Short mmCIF file of C-alpha atoms in Angstrom, two decimals:
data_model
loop_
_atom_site.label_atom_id
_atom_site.label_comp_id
_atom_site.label_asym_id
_atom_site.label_seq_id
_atom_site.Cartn_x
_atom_site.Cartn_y
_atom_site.Cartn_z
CA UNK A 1 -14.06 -15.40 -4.41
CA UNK A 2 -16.10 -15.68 -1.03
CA UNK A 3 -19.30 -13.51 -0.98
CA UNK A 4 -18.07 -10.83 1.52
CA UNK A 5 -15.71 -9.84 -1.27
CA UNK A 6 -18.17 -10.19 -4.09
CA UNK A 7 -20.12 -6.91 -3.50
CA UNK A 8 -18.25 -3.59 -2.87
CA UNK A 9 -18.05 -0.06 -3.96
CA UNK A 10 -15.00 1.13 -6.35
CA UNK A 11 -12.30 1.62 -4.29
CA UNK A 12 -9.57 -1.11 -4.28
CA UNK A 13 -6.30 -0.21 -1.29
CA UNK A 14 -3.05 -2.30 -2.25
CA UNK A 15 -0.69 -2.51 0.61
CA UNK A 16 2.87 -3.84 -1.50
CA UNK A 17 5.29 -6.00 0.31
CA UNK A 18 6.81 -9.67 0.43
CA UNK A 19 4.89 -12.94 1.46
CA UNK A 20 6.22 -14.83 4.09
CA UNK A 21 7.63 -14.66 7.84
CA UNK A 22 10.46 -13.84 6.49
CA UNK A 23 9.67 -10.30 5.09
CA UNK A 24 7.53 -9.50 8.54
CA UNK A 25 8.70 -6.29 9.76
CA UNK A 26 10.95 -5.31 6.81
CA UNK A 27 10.88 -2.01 5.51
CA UNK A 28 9.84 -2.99 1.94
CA UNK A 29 7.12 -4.51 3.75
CA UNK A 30 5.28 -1.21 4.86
CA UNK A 31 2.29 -2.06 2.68
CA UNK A 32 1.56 -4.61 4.49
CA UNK A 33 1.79 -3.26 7.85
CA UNK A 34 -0.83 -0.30 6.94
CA UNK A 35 -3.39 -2.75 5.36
CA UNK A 36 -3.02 -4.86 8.73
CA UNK A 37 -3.62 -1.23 10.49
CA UNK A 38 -7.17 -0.83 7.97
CA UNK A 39 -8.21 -4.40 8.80
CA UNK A 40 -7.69 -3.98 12.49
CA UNK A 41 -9.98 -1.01 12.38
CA UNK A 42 -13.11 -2.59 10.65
CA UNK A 43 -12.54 -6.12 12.50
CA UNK A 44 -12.04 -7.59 8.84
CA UNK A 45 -10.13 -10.16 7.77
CA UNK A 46 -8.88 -11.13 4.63
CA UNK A 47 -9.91 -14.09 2.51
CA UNK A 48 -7.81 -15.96 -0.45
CA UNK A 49 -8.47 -15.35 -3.95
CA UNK A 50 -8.14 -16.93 -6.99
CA UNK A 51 -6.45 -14.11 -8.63
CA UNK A 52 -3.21 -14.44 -6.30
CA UNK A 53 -4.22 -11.96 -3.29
CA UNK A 54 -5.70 -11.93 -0.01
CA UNK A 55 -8.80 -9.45 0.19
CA UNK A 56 -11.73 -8.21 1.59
CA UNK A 57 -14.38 -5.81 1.24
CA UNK A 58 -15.44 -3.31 4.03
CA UNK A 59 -16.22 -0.26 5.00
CA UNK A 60 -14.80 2.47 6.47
CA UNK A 61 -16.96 2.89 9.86
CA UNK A 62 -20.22 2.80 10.29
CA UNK A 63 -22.07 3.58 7.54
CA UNK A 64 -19.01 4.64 5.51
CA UNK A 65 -17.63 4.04 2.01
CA UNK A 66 -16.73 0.19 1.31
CA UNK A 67 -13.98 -0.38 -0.03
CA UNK A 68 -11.65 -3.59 -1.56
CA UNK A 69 -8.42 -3.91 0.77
CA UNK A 70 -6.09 -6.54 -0.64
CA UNK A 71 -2.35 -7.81 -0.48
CA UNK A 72 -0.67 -9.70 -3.10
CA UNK A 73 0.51 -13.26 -2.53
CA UNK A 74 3.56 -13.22 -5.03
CA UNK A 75 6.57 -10.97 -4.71
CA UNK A 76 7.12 -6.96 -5.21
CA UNK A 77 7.82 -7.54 -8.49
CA UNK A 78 4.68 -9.09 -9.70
CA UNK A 79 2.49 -7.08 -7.52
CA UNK A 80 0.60 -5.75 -10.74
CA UNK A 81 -1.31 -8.88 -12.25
CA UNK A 82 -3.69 -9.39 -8.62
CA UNK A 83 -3.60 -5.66 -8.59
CA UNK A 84 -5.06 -5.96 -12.24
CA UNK A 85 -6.82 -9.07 -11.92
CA UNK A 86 -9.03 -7.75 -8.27
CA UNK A 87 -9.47 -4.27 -10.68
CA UNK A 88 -11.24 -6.06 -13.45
CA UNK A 89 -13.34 -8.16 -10.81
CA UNK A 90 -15.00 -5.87 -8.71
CA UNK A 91 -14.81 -3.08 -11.69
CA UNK A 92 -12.25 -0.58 -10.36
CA UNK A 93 -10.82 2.63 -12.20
CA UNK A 94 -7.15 3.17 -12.02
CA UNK A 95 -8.34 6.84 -10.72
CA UNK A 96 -9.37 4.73 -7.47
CA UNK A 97 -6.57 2.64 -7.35
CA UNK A 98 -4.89 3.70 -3.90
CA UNK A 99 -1.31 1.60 -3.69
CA UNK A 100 0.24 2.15 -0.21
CA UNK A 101 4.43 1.71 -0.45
CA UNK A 102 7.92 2.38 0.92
CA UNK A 103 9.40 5.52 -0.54
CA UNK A 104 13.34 5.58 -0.39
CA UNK A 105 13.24 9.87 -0.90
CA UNK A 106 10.97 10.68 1.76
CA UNK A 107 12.91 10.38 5.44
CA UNK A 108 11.16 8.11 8.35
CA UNK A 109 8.08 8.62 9.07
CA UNK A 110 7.31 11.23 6.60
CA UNK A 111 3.97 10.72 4.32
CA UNK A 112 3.52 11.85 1.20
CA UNK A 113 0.22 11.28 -1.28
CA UNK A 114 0.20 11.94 -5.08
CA UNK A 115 -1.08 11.00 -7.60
CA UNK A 116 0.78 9.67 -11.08
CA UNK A 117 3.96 10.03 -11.88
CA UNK A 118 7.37 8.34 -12.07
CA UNK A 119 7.48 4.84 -10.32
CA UNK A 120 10.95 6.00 -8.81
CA UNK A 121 12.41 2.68 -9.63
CA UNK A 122 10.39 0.74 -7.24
CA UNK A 123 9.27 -2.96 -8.66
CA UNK A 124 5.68 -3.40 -6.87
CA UNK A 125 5.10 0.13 -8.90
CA UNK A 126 6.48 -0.66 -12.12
CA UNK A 127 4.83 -3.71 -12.22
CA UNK A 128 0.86 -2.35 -11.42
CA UNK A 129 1.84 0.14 -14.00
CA UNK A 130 3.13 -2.48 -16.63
CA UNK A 131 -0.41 -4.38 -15.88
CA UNK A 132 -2.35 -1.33 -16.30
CA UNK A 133 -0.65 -0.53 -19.72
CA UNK A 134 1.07 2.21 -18.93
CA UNK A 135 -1.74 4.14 -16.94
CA UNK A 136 -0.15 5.98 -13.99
CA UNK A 137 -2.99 7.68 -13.02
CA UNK A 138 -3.71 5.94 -9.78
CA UNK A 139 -2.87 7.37 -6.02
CA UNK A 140 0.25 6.51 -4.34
CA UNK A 141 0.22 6.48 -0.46
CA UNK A 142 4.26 6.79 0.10
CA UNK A 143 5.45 5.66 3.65
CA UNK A 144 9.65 7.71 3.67
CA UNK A 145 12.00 4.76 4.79
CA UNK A 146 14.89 6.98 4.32
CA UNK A 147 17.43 5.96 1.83
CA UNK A 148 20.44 3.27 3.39
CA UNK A 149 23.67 5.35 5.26
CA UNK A 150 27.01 4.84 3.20
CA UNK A 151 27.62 2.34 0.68
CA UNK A 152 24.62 -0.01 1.37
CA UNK A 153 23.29 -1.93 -1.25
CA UNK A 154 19.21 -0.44 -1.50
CA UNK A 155 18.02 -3.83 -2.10
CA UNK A 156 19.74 -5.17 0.82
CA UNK A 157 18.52 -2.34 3.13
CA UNK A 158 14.51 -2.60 1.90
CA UNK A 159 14.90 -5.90 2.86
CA UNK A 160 16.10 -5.35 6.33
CA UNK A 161 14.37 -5.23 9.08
CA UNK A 162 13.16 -1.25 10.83
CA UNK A 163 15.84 -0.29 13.25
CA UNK A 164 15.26 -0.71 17.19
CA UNK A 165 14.52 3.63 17.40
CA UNK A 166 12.68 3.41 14.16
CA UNK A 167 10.34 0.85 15.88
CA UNK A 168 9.48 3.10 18.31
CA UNK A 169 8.29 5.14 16.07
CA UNK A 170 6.57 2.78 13.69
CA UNK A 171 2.71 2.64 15.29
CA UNK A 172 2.30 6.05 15.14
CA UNK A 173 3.94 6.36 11.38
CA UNK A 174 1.32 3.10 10.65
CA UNK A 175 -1.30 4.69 11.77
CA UNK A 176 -0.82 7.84 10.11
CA UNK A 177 -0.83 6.30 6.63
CA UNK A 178 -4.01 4.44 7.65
CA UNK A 179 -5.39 7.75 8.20
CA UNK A 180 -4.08 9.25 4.52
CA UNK A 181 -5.58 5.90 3.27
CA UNK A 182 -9.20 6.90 4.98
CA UNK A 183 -8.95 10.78 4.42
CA UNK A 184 -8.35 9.87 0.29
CA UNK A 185 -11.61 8.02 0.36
CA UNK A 186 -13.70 10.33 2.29
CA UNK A 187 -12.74 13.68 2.01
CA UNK A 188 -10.77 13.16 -1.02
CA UNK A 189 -7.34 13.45 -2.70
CA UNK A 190 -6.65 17.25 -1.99
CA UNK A 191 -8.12 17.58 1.45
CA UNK A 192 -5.86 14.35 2.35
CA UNK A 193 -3.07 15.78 1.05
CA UNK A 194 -3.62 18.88 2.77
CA UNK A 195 -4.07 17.56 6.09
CA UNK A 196 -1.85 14.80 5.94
CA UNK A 197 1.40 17.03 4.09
CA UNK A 198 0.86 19.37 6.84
CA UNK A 199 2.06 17.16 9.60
#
């Protein structure tokens, strides 16, 4: 791994999605758009791994916390081995594990933090918690996509891209799980939850 990712505190931020141009945009693809929120923020930019992600370590602000923010380069579904294999390099808990993700039960726009639990049938979750042997006990950042009208298929729908009024809306909703992302770090879980459940 390049240097500026060799030395960092013990935070790692997953943003879960879909490689490729053809995922941009999508609503399963959420993760991504909140890490590319982070990185715009600190004027970082990711660099490729060896352990099948694209990360980099920074901090938040001057003088703040450093962190590890990362995306994998596989699919949803296999989302946990870089999530394990960046954990193990830069010696990360799963108690500082923050995964950002869609969330089918909260409506758009809504945020919601916790941490542990059920993985709510969603793949990139299962599989983290698969690669960290069952241990659930890492922080969930989950962006509400609202679940699909009628008779849609919910793997079609994840896949689609946000509507043209949802887009409207989607900066502001971005930047709001940035912020849950930073408030976790610094102020901790509660106080994020708090301010960010309140909205």
């Amino acid at each position: 791994m390049a240097t500026e990712t060799s030395s960092t505190g013990s935070w790692l931020v997953m943003g879960l999605g879909n490689p490729g141009s053809k995922y941009e945009g999508t609503r399963h693809n959420i993760g991504h758009m909140v890490l590319d929120e982070l990185l715009g923020r600190m004027n970082a930019k990711y660099t490729r791994t060896k352990i099948g992600a694209q990360a980099v370590a920074a901090r938040l602000g001057p003088g703040g916390p450093k962190a590890v923010f990362a995306v994998s380069e596989g699919y949803m579904n296999v989302s946990g081995k870089p999530t394990r294999g960046l954990m193990d390099y830069f010696g990360v808990p799963a108690e500082n594990l923050i995964v950002v993700h869609d969330e089918l039960d909260l409506d758009f726009g809504r945020i919601k933090i916790k941490r542990g639990g059920s993985e709510g049938g969603h793949n990139g979750l299962k599989s983290i918690t698969q690669h960290l042997k069952g241990d659930k006990d890492y922080i969930r950042v989950r962006a509400g996509i609202s679940r699909p009208a009628g008779r849609m298929d919910t793997a079609d729908y994840v896949l689609q891209r946000f509507s043209s009024t949802e887009r409207e809306e989607l900066p502001g909703f971005v930047a709001q799980a940035a912020d849950a992302v930073e408030l976790t770090i610094f102020e901790g879980l509660t106080a994020a939850q708090n301010t960010i459940h309140a909205v």
